[in-house]
mmCIF file of C-alpha atoms in Angstrom:
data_model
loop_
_atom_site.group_PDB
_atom_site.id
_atom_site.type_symbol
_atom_site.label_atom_id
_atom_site.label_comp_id
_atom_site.label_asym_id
_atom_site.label_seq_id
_atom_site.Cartn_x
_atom_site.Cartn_y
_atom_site.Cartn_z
ATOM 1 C CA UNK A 223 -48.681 60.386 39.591
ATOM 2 C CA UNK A 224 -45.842 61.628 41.775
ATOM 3 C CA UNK A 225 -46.536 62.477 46.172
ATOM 4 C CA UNK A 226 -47.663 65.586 46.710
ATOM 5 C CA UNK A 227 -44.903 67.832 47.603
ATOM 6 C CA UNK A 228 -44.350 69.361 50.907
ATOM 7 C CA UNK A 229 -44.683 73.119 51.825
ATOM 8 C CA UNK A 230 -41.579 74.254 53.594
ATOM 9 C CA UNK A 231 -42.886 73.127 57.102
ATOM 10 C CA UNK A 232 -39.387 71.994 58.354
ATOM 11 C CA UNK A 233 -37.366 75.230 56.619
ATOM 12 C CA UNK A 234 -34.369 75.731 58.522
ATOM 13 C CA UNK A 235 -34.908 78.070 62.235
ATOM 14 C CA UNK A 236 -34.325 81.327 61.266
ATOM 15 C CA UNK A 237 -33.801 84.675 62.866
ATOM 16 C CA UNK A 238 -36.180 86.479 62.056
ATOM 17 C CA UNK A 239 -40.228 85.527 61.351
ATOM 18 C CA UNK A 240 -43.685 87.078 60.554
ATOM 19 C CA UNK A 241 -46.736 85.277 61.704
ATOM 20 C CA UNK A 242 -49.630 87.060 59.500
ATOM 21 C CA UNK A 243 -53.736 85.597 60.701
ATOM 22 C CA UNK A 244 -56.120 86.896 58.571
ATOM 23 C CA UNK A 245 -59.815 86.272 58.114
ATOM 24 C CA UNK A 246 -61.429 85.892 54.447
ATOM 25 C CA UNK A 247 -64.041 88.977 53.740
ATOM 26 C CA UNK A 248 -67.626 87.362 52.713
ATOM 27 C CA UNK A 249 -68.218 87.731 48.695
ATOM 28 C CA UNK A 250 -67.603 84.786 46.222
ATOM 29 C CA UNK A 251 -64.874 87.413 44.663
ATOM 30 C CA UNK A 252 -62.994 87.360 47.762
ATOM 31 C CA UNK A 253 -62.449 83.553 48.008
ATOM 32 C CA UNK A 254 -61.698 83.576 44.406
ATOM 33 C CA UNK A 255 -58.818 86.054 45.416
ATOM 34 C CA UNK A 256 -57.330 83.835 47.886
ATOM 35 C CA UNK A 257 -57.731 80.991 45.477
ATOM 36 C CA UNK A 258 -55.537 82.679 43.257
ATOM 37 C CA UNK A 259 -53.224 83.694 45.728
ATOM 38 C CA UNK A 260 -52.729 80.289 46.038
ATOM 39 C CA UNK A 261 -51.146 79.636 43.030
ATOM 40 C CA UNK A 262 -49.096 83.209 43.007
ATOM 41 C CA UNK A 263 -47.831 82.692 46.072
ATOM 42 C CA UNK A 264 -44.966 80.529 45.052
ATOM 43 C CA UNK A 265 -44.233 83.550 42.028
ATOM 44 C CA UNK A 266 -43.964 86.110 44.935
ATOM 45 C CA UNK A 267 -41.667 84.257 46.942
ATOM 46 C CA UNK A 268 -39.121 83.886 44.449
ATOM 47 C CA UNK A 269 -39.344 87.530 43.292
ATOM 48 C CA UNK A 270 -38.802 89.070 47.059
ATOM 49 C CA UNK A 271 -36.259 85.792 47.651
ATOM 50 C CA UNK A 272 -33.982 86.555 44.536
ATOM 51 C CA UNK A 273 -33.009 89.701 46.173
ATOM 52 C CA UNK A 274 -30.820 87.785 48.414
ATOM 53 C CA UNK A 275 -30.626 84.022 47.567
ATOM 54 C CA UNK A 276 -28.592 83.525 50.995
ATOM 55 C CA UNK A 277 -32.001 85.145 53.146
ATOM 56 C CA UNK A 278 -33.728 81.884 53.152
ATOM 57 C CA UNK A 279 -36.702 83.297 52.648
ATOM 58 C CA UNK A 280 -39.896 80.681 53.088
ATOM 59 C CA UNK A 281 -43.582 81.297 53.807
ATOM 60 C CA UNK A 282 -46.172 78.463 54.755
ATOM 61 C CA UNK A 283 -50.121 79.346 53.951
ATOM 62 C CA UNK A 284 -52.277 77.530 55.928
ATOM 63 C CA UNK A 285 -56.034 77.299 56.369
ATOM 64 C CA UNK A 286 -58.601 77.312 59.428
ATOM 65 C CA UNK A 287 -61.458 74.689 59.282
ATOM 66 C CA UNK A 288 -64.270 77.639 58.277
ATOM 67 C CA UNK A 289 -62.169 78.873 55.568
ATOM 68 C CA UNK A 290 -61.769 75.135 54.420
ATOM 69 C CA UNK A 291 -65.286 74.947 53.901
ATOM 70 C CA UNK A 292 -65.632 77.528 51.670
ATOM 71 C CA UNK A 293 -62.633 77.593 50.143
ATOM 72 C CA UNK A 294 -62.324 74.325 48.398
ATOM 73 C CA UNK A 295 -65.594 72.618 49.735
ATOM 74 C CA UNK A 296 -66.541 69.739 52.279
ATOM 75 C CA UNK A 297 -63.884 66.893 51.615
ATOM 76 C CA UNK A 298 -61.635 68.573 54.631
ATOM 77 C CA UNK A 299 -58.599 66.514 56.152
ATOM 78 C CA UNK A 300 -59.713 63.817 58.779
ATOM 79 C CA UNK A 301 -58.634 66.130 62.041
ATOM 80 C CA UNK A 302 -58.789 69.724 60.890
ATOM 81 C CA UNK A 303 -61.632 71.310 63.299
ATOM 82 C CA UNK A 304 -61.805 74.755 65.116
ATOM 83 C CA UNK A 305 -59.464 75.558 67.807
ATOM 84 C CA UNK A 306 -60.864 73.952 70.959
ATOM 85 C CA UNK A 307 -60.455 76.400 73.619
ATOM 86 C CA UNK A 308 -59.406 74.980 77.095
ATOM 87 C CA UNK A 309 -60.450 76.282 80.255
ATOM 88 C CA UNK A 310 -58.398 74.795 83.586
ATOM 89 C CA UNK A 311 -56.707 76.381 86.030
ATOM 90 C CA UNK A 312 -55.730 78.924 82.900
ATOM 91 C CA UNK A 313 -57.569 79.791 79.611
ATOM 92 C CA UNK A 314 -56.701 78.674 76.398
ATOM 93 C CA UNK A 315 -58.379 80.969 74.516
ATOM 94 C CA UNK A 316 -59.601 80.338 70.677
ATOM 95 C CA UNK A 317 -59.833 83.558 68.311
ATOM 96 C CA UNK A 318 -60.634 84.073 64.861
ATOM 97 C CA UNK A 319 -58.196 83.118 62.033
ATOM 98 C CA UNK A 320 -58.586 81.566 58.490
ATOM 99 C CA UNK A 321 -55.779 81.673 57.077
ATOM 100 C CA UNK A 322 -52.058 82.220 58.945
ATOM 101 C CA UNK A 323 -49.157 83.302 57.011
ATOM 102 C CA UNK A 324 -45.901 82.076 58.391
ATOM 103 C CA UNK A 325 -43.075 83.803 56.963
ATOM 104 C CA UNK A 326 -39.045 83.187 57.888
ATOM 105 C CA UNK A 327 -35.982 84.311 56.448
ATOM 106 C CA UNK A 328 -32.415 85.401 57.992
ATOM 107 C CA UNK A 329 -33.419 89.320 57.329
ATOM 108 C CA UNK A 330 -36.322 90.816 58.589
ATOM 109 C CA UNK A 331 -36.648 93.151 55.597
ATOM 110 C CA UNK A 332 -37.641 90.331 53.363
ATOM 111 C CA UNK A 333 -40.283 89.129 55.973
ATOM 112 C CA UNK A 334 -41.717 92.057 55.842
ATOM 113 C CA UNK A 335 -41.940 92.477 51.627
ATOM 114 C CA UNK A 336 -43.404 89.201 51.430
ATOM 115 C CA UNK A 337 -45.863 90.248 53.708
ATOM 116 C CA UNK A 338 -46.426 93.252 52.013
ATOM 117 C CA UNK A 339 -46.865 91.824 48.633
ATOM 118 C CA UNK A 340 -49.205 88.918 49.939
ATOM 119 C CA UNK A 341 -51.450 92.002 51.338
ATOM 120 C CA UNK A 342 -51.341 93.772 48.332
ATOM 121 C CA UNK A 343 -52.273 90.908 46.085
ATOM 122 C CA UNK A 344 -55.061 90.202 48.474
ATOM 123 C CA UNK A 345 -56.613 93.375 48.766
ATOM 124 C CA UNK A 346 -60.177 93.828 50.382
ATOM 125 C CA UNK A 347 -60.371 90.335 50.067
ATOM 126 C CA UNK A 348 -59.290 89.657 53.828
ATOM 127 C CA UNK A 349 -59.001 91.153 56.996
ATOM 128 C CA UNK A 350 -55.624 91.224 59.146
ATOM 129 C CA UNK A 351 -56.274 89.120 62.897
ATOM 130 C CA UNK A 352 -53.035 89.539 63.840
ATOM 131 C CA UNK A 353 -49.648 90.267 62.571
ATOM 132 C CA UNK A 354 -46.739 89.319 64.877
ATOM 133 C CA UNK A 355 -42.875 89.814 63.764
ATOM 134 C CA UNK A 356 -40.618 87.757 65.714
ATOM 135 C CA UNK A 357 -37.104 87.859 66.501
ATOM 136 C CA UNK A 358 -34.595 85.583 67.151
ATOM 137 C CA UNK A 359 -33.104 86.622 71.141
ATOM 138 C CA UNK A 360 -29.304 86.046 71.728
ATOM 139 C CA UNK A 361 -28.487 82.394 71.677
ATOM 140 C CA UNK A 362 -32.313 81.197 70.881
ATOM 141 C CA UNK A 363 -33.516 82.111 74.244
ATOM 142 C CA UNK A 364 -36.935 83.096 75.237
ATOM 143 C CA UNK A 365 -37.398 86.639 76.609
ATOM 144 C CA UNK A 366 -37.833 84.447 80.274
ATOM 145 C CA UNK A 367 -34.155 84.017 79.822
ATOM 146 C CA UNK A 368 -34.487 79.852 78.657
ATOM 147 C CA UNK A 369 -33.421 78.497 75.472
ATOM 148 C CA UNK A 370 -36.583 77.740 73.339
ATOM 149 C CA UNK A 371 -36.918 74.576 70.792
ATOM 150 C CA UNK A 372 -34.403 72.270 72.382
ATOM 151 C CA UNK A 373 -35.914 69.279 71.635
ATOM 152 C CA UNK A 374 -36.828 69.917 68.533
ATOM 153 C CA UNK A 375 -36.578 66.634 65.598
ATOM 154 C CA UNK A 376 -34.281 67.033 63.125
ATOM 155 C CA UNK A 377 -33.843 65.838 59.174
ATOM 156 C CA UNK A 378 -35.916 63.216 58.951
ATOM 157 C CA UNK A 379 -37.379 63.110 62.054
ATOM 158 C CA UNK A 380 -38.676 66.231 61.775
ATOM 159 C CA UNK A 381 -40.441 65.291 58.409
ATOM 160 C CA UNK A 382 -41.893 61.769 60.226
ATOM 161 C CA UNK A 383 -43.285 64.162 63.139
ATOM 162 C CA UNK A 384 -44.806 66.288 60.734
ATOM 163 C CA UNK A 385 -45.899 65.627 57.177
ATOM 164 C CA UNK A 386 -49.406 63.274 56.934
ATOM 165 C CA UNK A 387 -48.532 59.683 54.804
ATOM 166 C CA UNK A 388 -50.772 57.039 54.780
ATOM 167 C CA UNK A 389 -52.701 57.883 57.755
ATOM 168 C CA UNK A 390 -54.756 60.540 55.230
ATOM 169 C CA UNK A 391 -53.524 59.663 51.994
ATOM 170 C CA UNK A 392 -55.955 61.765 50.346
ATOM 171 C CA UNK A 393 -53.965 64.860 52.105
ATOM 172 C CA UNK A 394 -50.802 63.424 52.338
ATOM 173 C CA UNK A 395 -47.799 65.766 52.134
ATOM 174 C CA UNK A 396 -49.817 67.846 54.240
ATOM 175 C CA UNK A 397 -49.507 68.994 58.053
ATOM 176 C CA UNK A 398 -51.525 70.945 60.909
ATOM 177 C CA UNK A 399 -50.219 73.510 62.841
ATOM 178 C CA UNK A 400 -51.617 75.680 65.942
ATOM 179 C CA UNK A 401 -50.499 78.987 67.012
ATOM 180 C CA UNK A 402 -50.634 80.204 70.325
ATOM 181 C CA UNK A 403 -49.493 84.549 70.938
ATOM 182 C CA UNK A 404 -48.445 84.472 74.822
ATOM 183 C CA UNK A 405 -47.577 87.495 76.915
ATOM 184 C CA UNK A 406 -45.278 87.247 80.123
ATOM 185 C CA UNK A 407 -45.540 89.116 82.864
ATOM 186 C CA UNK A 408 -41.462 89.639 83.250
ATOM 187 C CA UNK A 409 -41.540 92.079 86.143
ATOM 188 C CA UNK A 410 -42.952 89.243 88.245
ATOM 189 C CA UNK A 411 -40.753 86.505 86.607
ATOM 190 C CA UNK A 412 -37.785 88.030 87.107
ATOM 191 C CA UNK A 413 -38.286 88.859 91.160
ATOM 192 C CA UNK A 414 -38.206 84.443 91.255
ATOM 193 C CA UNK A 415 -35.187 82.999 91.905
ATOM 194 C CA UNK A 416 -33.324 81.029 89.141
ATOM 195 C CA UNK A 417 -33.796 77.749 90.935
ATOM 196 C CA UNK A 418 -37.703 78.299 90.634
ATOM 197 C CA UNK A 419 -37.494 79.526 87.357
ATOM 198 C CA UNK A 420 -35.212 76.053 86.397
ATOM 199 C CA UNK A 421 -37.535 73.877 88.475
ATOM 200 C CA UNK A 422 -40.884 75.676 86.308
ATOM 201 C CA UNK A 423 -38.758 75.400 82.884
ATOM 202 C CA UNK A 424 -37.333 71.583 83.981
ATOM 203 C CA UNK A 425 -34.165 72.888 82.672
ATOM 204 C CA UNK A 426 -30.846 74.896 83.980
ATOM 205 C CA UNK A 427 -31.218 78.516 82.655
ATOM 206 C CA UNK A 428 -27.477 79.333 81.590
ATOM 207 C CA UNK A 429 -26.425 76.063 80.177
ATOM 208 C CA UNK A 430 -29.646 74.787 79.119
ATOM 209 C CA UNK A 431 -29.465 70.727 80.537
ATOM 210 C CA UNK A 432 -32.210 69.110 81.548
ATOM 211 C CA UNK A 433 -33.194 68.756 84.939
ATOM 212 C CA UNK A 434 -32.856 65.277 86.244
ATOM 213 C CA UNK A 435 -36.100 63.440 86.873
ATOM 214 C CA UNK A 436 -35.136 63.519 90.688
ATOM 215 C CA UNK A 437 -35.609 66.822 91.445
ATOM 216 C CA UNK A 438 -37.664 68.074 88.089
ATOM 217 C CA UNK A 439 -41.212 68.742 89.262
ATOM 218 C CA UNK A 440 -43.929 66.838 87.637
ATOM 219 C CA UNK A 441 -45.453 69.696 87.177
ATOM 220 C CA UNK A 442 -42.310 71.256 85.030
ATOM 221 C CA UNK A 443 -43.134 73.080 81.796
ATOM 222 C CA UNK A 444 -41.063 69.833 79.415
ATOM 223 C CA UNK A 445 -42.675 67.686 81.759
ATOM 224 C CA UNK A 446 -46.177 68.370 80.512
ATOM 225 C CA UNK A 447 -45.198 69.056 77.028
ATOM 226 C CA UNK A 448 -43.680 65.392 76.747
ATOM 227 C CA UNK A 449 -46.135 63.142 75.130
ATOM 228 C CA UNK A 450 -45.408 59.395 75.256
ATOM 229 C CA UNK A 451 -47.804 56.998 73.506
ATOM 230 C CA UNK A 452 -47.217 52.647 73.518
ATOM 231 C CA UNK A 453 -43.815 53.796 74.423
ATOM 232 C CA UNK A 454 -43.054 55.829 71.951
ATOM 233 C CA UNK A 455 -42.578 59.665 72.069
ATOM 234 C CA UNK A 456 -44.712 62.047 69.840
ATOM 235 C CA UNK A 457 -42.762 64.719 68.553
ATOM 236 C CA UNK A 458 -43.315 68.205 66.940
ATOM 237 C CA UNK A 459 -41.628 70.877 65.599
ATOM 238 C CA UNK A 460 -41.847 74.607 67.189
ATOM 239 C CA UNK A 461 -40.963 77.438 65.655
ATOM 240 C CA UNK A 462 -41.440 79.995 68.206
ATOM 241 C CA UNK A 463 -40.335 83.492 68.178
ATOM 242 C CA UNK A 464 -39.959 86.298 70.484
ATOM 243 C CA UNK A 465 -41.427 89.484 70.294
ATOM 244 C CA UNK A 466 -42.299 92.758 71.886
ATOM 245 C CA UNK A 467 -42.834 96.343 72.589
ATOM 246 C CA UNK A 468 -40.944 98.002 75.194
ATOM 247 C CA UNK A 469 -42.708 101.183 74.914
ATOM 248 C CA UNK A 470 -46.098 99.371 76.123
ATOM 249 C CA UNK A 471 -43.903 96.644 78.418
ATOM 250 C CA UNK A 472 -45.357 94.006 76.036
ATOM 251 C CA UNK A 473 -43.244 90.766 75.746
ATOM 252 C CA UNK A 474 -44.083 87.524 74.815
ATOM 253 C CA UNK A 475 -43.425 84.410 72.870
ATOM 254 C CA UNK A 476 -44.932 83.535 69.575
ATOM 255 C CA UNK A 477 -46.078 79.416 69.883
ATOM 256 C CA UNK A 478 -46.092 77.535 66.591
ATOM 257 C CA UNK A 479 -46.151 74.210 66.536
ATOM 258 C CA UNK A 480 -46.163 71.713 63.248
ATOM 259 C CA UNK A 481 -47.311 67.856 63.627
ATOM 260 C CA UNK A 482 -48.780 65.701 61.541
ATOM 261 C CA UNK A 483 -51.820 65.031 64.066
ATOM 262 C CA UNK A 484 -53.148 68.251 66.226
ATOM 263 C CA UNK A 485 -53.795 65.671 68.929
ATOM 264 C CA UNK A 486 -50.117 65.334 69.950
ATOM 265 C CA UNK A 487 -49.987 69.532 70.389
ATOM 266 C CA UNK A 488 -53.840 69.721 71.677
ATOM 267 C CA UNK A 489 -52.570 66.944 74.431
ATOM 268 C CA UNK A 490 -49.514 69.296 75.617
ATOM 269 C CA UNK A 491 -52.027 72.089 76.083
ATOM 270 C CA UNK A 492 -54.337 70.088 78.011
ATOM 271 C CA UNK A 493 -51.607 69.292 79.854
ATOM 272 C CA UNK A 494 -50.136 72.531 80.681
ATOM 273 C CA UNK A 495 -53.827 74.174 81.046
ATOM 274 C CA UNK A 496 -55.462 71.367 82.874
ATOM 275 C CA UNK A 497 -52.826 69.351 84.106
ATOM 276 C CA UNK A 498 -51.228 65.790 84.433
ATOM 277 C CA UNK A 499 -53.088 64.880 87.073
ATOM 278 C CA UNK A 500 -55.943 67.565 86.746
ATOM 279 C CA UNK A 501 -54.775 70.236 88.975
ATOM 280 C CA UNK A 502 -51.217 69.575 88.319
ATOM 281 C CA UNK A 503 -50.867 72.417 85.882
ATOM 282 C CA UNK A 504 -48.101 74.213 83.972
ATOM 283 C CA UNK A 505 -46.605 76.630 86.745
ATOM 284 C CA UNK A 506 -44.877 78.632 83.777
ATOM 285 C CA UNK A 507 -49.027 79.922 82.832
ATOM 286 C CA UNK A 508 -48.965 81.939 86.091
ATOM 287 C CA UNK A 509 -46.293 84.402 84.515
ATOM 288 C CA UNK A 510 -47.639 83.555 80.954
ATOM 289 C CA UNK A 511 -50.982 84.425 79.538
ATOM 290 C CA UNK A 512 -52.483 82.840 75.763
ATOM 291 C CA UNK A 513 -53.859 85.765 74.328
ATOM 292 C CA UNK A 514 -54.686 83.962 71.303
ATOM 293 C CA UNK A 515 -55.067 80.346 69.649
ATOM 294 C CA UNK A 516 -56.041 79.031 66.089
ATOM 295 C CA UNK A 517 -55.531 75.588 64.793
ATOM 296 C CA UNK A 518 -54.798 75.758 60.605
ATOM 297 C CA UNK A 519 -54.470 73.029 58.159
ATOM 298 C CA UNK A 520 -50.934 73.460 55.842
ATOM 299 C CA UNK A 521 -51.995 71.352 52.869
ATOM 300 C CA UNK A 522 -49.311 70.029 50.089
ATOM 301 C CA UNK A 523 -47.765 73.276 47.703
ATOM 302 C CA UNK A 524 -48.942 70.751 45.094
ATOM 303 C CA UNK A 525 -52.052 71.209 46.121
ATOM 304 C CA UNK A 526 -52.339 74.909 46.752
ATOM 305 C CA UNK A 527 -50.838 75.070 42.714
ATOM 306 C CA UNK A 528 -53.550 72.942 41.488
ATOM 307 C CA UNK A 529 -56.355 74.873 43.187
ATOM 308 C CA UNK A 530 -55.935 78.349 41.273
ATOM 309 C CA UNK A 531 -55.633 75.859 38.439
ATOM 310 C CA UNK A 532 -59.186 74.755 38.972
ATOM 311 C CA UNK A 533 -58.686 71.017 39.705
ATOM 312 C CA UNK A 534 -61.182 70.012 42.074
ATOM 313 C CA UNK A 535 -59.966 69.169 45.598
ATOM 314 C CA UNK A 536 -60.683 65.335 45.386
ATOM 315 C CA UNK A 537 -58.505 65.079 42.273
ATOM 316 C CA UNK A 538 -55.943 67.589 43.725
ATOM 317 C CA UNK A 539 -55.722 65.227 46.928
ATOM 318 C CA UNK A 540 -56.460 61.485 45.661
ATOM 319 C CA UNK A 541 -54.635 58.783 44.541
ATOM 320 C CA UNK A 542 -55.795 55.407 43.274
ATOM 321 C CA UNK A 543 -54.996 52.071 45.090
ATOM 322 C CA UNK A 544 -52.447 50.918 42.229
ATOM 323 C CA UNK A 545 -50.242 54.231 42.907
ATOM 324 C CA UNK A 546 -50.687 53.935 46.625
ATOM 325 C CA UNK A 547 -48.735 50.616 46.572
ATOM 326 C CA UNK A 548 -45.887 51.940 44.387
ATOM 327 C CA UNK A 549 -44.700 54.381 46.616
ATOM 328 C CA UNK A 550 -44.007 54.542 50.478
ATOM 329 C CA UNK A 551 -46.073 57.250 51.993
ATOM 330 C CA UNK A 552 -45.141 56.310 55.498
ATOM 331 C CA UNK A 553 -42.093 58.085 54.671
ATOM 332 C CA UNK A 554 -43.226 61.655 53.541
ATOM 333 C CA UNK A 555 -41.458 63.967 51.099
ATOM 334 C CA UNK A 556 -39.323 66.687 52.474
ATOM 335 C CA UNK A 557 -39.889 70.084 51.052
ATOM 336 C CA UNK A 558 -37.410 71.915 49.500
ATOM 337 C CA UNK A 559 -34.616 72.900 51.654
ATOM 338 C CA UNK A 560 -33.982 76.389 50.282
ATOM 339 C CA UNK A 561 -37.235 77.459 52.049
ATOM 340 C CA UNK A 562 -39.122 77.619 48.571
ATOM 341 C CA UNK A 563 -42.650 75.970 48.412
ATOM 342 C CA UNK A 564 -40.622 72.959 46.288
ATOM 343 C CA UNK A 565 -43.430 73.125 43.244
ATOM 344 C CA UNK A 566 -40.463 74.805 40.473
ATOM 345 C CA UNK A 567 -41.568 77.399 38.101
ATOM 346 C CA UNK A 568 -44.830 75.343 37.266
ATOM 347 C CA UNK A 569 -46.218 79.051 35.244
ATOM 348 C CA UNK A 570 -43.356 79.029 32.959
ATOM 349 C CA UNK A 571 -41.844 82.170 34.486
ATOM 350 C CA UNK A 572 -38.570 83.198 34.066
ATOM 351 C CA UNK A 573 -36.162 82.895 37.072
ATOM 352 C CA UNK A 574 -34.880 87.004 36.697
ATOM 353 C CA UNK A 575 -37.765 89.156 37.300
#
C-alpha cells in the first residue's frame, strides 16, 4: 500500500487567501454532508481551478478535536485536543471551530468561488465561525509595516517541519495547524518610534535583517517565537495574511501556522503570552489583541477520499509492520505542487467540466 498523500500544506505563499471556520450543525445528516464533502472537495477544486490553471488555486480542510469525534469516531491523532486558551500578561483566547477551510490562490476571485461552492455543497449542514479574506500587503509586509514569514522552511524542510512520519504512523501524511485572527491597534503603533518598533519585531523595518543578539531584547517578538530543543531548532510554516476594514478602522493579521506537532506552535504562544522568563512577555501583544484561536487536525487527502468512500478510519490510517519497513516515513511525501489535494481524478471524472 502506497503513504498517504499529503494535502497541499506547503502550497506555494500566495497573494491572496480565505480562511473559512465553520461549526458542524447537530443531525446525523449533517455529518454525513461533510463526509461527503470530503470526497467532493478535490472535484470542486479542479472545476473553479481550471478556470485559470496559472491561479494556483489550493484549499486545505481541516478538523477540530469535537468534530473528530463525531466525524470519523474515537481513534483521533496522538496530539489533536481543543485549543488551550492561555491567560498571561495577555489572553489567548479559544473559540469555536470544527472545521477551517484554508483557501489560496494568486486571484482573489477564485478564493472566493471555492468558498462559495464549498458553502453551497454544505448547506444547513454547518454554521460559518468566521470567514477572513486575506491579502497579500506590498512586499509581504504586515499592516505594522514588518515583513511577515521570514523564516519560513523551504522544499523539504518545510515538508520535515510539517507532515507527521513515523512519529503517528497511523496518521502519517497528516499535519496540525492553529489559527490565531489578531487585531492591531495601529493608531498607537504608529505614534512609536521605528527603533521601538525594530527592537519589539527583533528586526530592521525597511530592510528586514535581523537584529543582532546584542541589542535584540529578549523579550523581542522572533525571540519568543524561536523554539530550540537538544540543539536543534523546531520549525513551522506560517501562512499569515493581512486583512481589514477601513471603514470600521479594523486591521489585523491572520496567524496560521502548520507543524507536524502543535507543541512547537503552542510553546511560541506560551511564550509570547506568558513569557520566557514568566513576565518576560511578547511586547508586540500590547498593540496586538487574539480575538480568536482554534487548533485543527489536516489529515492525509488520501484519507479525506477514503472517508466518503466508507472505509473505516483505522483502515483509512493503518499500515501493517511489513509495509512500515519498506518505506521511509521519516521523510514525508510532499503534496502536489500545483496546489491540488495530490489524490488525481480518483471518481473517474473527466478533466473539462
Amino acid at each position: 500500500m502506497p503513504s498517504a498523500v499529503s494535502q497541499p500544506v506547503v502550497a506555494p505563499l500566495t497573494r491572496a487567501a480565505i480562511f473559512l471556520v465553520v461549526t458542524v450543525n447537530s443531525g446525523e445528516e449533517n455529518e454525513a454532508a461533510v463526509r461527503t464533502l470530503c470526497g467532493d472537495l478535490a472535484a470542486l477544486l479542479r472545476a473553479v481551478g481550471f478556470r485559470d490553471l496559472e491561479g494556483r488555486l489550493s484549499c486545505v480542510m481541516a478538523f477540530g478535536s469535537d468534530a473528530w469525534d463525531r466525524l470519523f469516531g474515537a481513534r483521533k491523532p496522538k496530539e489533536l485536543h481543543p485549543f488551550r486558551e492561555i491567560k498571561g500578561r495577555h489572553h489567548a483566547v479559544a473559540t469555536p471551530g470544527d472545521i477551517l477551510f484554508h483557501i489560496r490562490s494568486t486571484r482573489m476571485d477564485l478564493c472566493f468561488e471555492l468558498a462559495t461552492q464549498i458553502m453551497s455543497r454544505l448547506g444547513g449542514a454547518v454554521s460559518a465561525a468566521d470567514e477572513v479574506h486575506g491579502f497579500n500587503y506590498f512586499d509581504d509586509r504586515d499592516l505594522i509595516g514588518f515583513v511577515d514569514g521570514t523564516e519560513n522552511p523551504v522544499d523539504q524542510a518545510a515538508v520535515n517541519a510539517t507532515i507527521i512520519g513515523e512519529e503517528d504512523a497511523a496518521f502519517a501524511g497528516g499535519s496540525y495547524v492553529i489559527v490565531q485572527k489578531y487585531l492591531h491597534d495601529l493608531t498607537r503603533w504608529n505614534e512609536l518610534p521605528v527603533a521601538e518598533q525594530e527592537r519589539i519585531i527583533g528586526r530592521t523595518k525597511l530592510s528586514n535583517i535581523e537584529l543582532d543578539d546584542a541589542v535584540k531584547p529578549s523579550s523581542a517578538h522572533n525571540a519568543l517565537t524561536t523554539i530550540i530543543e537538544d540543539g536543534e531548532q523546531l520549525e513551522i510554516v506560517r501562512d499569515n495574511m493581512p486583512f481589514g476594514d477601513a471603514g470600521k478602522g479594523e486591521f489585523g493579521t491572520y496567524f496560521i501556522g502548520y507543524a507536524r506537532s502543535p507543541r512547537r506552535i503552542e510553546q511560541m504562544l506560551e511564550n509570547m503570552f506568558v513569557g520566557r522568563p514568566p513576565g518576560n512577555y511578547d511586547r508586540l501583544l500590547d498593540f496586538s489583541r487574539a480575538v480568536t484561536g482554534s487548533l485543527f487536525f489536516v489529515p492525509s487527502a488520501t484519507f479525506l477520499e477514503n472517508v466518503a468512500a466508507g472505509i473505516p478510519v483505522p483502515s483509512i490510517a493503518g499500515r501493517n509492520s511489513n509495509e512500515r519497513e519498506t518505506e521511509d516515513n521519516s521523510k514525508p511525501r510532499l503534496s502536489s505542487r500545483d496546489g491540488s489535494l495530490g489524490i488525481g481524478s480518483l471518481k473517474k471524472e473527466a478533466g473539462h467540466e
